[in-house]
Coordinates of C-alpha atoms in Angstrom, one line a residue:
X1 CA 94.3 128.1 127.9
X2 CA 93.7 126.2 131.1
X3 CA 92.8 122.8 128.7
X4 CA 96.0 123.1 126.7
X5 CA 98.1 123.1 130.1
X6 CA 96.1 120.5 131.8
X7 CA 96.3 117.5 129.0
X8 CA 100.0 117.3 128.8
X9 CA 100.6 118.2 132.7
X10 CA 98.5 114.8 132.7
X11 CA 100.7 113.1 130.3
X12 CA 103.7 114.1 132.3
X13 CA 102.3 112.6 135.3
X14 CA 101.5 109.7 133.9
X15 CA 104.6 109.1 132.9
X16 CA 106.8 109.7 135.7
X17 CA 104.2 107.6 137.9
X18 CA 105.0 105.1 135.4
X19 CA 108.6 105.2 135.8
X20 CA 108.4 105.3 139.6
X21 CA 106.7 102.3 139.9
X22 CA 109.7 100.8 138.0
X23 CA 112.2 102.0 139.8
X24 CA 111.0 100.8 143.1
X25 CA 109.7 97.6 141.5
X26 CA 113.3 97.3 140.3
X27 CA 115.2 98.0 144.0
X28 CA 112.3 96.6 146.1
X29 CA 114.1 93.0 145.5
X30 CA 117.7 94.3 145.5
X31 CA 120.9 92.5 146.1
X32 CA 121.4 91.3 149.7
X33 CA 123.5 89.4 152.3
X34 CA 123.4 87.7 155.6
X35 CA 125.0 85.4 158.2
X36 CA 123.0 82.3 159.2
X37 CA 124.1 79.3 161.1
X38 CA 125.9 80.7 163.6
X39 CA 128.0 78.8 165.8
X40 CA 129.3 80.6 169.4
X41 CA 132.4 79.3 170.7
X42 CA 133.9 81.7 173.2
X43 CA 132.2 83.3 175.6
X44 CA 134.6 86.2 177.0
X45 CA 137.9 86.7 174.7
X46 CA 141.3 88.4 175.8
X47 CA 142.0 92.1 175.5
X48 CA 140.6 93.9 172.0
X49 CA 143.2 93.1 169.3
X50 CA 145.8 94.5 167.9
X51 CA 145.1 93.9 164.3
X52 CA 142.8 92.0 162.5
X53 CA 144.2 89.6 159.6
X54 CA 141.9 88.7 156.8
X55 CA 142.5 85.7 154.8
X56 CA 141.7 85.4 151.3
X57 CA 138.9 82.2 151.6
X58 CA 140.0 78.7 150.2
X59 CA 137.7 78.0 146.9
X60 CA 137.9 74.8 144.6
X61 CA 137.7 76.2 141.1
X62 CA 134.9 73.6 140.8
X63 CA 132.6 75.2 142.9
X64 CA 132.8 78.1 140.5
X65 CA 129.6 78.5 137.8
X66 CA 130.4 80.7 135.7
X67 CA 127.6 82.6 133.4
X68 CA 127.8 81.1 130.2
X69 CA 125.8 83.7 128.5
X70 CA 124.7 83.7 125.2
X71 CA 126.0 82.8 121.6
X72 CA 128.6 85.8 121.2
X73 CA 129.9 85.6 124.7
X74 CA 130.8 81.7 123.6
X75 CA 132.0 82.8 120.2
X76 CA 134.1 85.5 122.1
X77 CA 135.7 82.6 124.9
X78 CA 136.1 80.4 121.8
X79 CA 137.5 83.4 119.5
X80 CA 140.0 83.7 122.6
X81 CA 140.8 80.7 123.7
X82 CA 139.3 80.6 127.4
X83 CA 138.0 77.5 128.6
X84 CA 135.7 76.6 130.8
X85 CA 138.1 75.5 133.5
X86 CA 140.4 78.8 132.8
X87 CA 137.3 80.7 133.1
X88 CA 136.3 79.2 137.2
X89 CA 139.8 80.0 137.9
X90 CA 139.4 83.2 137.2
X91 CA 136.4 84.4 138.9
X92 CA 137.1 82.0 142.0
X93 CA 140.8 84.6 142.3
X94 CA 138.6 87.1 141.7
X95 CA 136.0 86.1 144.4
X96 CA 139.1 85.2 146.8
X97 CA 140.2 89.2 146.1
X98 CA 137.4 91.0 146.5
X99 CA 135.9 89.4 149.2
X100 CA 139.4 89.7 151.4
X101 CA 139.9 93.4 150.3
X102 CA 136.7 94.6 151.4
X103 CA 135.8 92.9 154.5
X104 CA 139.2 94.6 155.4
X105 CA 138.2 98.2 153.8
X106 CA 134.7 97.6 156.0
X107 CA 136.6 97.3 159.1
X108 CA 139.1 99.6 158.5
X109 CA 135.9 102.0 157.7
X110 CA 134.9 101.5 161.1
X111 CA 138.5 102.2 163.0
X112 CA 139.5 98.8 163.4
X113 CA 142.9 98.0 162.3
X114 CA 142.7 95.5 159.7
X115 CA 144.8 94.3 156.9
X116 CA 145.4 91.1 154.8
X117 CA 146.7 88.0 156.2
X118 CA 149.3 86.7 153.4
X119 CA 152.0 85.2 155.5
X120 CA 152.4 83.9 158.9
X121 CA 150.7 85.9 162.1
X122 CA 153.0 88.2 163.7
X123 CA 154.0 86.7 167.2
X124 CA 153.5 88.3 170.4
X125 CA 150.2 90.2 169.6
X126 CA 146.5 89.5 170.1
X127 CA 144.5 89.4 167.1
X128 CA 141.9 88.2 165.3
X129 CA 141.8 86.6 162.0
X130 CA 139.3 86.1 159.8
X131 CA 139.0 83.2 157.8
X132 CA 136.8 80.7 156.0
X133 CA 135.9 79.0 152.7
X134 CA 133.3 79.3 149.7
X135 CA 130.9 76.9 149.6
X136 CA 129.7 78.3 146.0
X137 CA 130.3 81.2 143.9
X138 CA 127.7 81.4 140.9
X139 CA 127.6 84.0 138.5
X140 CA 124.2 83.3 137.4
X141 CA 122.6 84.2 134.2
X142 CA 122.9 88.0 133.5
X143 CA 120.6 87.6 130.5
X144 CA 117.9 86.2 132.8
X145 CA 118.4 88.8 135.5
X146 CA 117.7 91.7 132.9
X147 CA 114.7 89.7 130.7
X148 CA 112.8 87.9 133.4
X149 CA 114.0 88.4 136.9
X150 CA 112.0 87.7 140.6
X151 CA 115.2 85.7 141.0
X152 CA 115.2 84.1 137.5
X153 CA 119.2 83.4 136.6
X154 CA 120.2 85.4 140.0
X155 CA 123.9 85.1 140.9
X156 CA 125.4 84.0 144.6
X157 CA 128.1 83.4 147.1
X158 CA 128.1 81.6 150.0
X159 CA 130.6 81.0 152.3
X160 CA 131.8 79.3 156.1
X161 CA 133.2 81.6 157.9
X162 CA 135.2 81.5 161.2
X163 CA 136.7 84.1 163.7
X164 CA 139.7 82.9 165.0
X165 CA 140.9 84.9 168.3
X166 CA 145.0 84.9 168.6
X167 CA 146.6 85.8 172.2
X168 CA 149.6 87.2 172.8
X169 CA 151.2 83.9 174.0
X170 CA 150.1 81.9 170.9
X171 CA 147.2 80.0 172.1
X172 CA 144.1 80.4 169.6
X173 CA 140.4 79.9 170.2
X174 CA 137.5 80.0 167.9
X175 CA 135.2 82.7 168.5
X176 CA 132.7 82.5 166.5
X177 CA 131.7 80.3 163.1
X178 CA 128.9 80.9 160.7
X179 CA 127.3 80.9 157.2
X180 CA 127.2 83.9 155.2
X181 CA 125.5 84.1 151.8
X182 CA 124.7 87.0 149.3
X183 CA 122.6 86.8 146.4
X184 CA 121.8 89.4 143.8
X185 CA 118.0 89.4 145.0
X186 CA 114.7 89.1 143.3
X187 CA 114.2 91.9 141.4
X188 CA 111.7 91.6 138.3
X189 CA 113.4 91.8 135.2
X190 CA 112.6 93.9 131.9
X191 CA 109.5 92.0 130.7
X192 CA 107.8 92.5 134.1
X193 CA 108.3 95.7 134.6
X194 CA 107.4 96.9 130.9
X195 CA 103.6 95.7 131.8
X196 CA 103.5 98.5 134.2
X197 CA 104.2 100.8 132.0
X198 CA 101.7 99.4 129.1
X199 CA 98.8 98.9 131.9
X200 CA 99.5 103.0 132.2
X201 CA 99.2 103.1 128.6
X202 CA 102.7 104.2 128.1
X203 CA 104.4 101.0 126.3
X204 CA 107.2 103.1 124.6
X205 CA 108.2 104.9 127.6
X206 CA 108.2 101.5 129.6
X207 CA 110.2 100.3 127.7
X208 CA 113.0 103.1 128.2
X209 CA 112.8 103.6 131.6
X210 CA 112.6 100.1 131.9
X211 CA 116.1 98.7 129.9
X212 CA 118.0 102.2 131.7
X213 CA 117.1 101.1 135.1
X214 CA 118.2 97.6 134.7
X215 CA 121.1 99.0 133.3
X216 CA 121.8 100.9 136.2
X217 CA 121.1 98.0 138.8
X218 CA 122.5 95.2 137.1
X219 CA 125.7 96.8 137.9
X220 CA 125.0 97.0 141.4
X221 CA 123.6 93.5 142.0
X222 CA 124.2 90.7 139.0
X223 CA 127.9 90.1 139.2
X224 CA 130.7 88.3 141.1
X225 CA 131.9 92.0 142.0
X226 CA 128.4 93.2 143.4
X227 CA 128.3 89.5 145.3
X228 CA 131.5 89.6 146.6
X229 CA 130.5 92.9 148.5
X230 CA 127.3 91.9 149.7
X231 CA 129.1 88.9 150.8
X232 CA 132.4 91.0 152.7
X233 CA 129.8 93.3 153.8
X234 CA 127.5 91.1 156.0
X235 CA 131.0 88.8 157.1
X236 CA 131.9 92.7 158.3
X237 CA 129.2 93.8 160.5
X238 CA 128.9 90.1 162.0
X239 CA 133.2 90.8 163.3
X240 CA 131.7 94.3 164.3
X241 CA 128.6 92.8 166.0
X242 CA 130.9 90.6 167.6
X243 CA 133.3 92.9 168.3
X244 CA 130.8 95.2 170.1
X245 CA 129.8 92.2 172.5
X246 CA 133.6 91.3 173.6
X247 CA 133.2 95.6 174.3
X248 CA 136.0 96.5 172.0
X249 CA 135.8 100.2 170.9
X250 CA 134.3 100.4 167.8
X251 CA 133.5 104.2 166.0
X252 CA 130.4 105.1 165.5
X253 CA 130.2 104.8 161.5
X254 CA 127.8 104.1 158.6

């Protein structure tokens, strides 16, 4: 009786050791971001601001690489009528977007007043305003990401940044410029990770737990979208880090 019970608990085991490893072979080279470069220009500002603006960055279209994908994705552009160049302006709007929107839901997450800067700077307030331009926005190869990975057909966005302090009376400063970059990481992709899987003798299940992982953190790191985040996020914390230095009250959140 104690046999019977013992050979398939073993299995079991086996198994989910199996897809453990892949899971944290998977997120152990996850999607990240980061300010480099930095540049400071101010060494005490005015009083904490008002509001901070955040400007939707300035992008040349031809910066843009967009994933070309595979024979139906061309088929589909063709079938549609998208051409290259319709298809860079598209994700560098995109980029501009997201990028804009969530460095100011960041903030905002953290009790700073923040909004988007479309229009001229309302006068007789101090702020700060957030601006900058991509340097590169490259969707990668999606295919590659899922198949090979360790950085194989990874997608990016880079980006100058500058914080740009406002006084009440109009006169401006730079406070702070820098490089900010986000990548979607070095994960290994499906062909990797299924050989930990057949080294455990369990090809089939490899391959399952394998393709549904991917699945699951491709849409957390291989895209413009998942970039753009990454991006917003690390431009975010450097404002906050900033912010915290000038002593502006910041709340306490994750």
């Amino acid at each position: 009786m104690l046999t019977s019970w013992n050979i398939p608990g073993a299995k079991v085991v086996r198994r989910i050791g199996a897809a453990l490893v892949l899971s944290c072979a998977l997120f152990s080279g996850c999607a990240s971001g980061g300010v480099t470069s930095m540049s400071e220009h101010a060494v005490q500002l005015g009083a904490q601001p008002q509001m901070i603006y955040v400007s939707a960055f300035d992008i040349d279209a031809n910066d843009v690489k967009v994933d070309q994908g595979g024979a139906i994705k061309k088929i589909k552009a063709s079938m549609e009528g998208t051409t290259q160049a319709q298809a860079q302006s598209d994700t560098a709007a995109q980029a501009r977007d997201e990028v804009a929107d969530e460095i100011v839901a960041k903030l905002q997450h953290m009790g700073l007043k923040a909004v988007r800067l479309d229009g001229p700077i309302p006068a007789g307030q101090n702020a700060l305003v957030v601006t900058g331009r991509f340097n590169a926005v490259d969707e990668g190869n999606r295919r590659r990401r899922m198949l090979i990975g360790l950085g194989a057909g990874k997608s990016e966005e880079t980006a100058s940044v500058q914080l740009v302090y406002v006084s009440a009376n109009g006169t401006t400063q730079v406070a702070q410029s820098f490089d900010a970059s986000a990548d979607s990481g070095h994960a290994p992709g499906f062909a990797e990770t299924a050989g930990v899987g057949a080294a455990a003798g369990h090809v089939a299940t490899a391959a399952v737990a394998g393709t549904g992982l991917h699945a699951v953190s491709e849409k957390k790191r291989g895209s413009v979208s998942g970039e753009s985040q990454h991006l917003a996020d690390a431009i975010a914390k450097q404002v906050i880090q900033m912010g915290t230095a000038q002593g502006w009250r910041i709340a306490d959140a994750s």
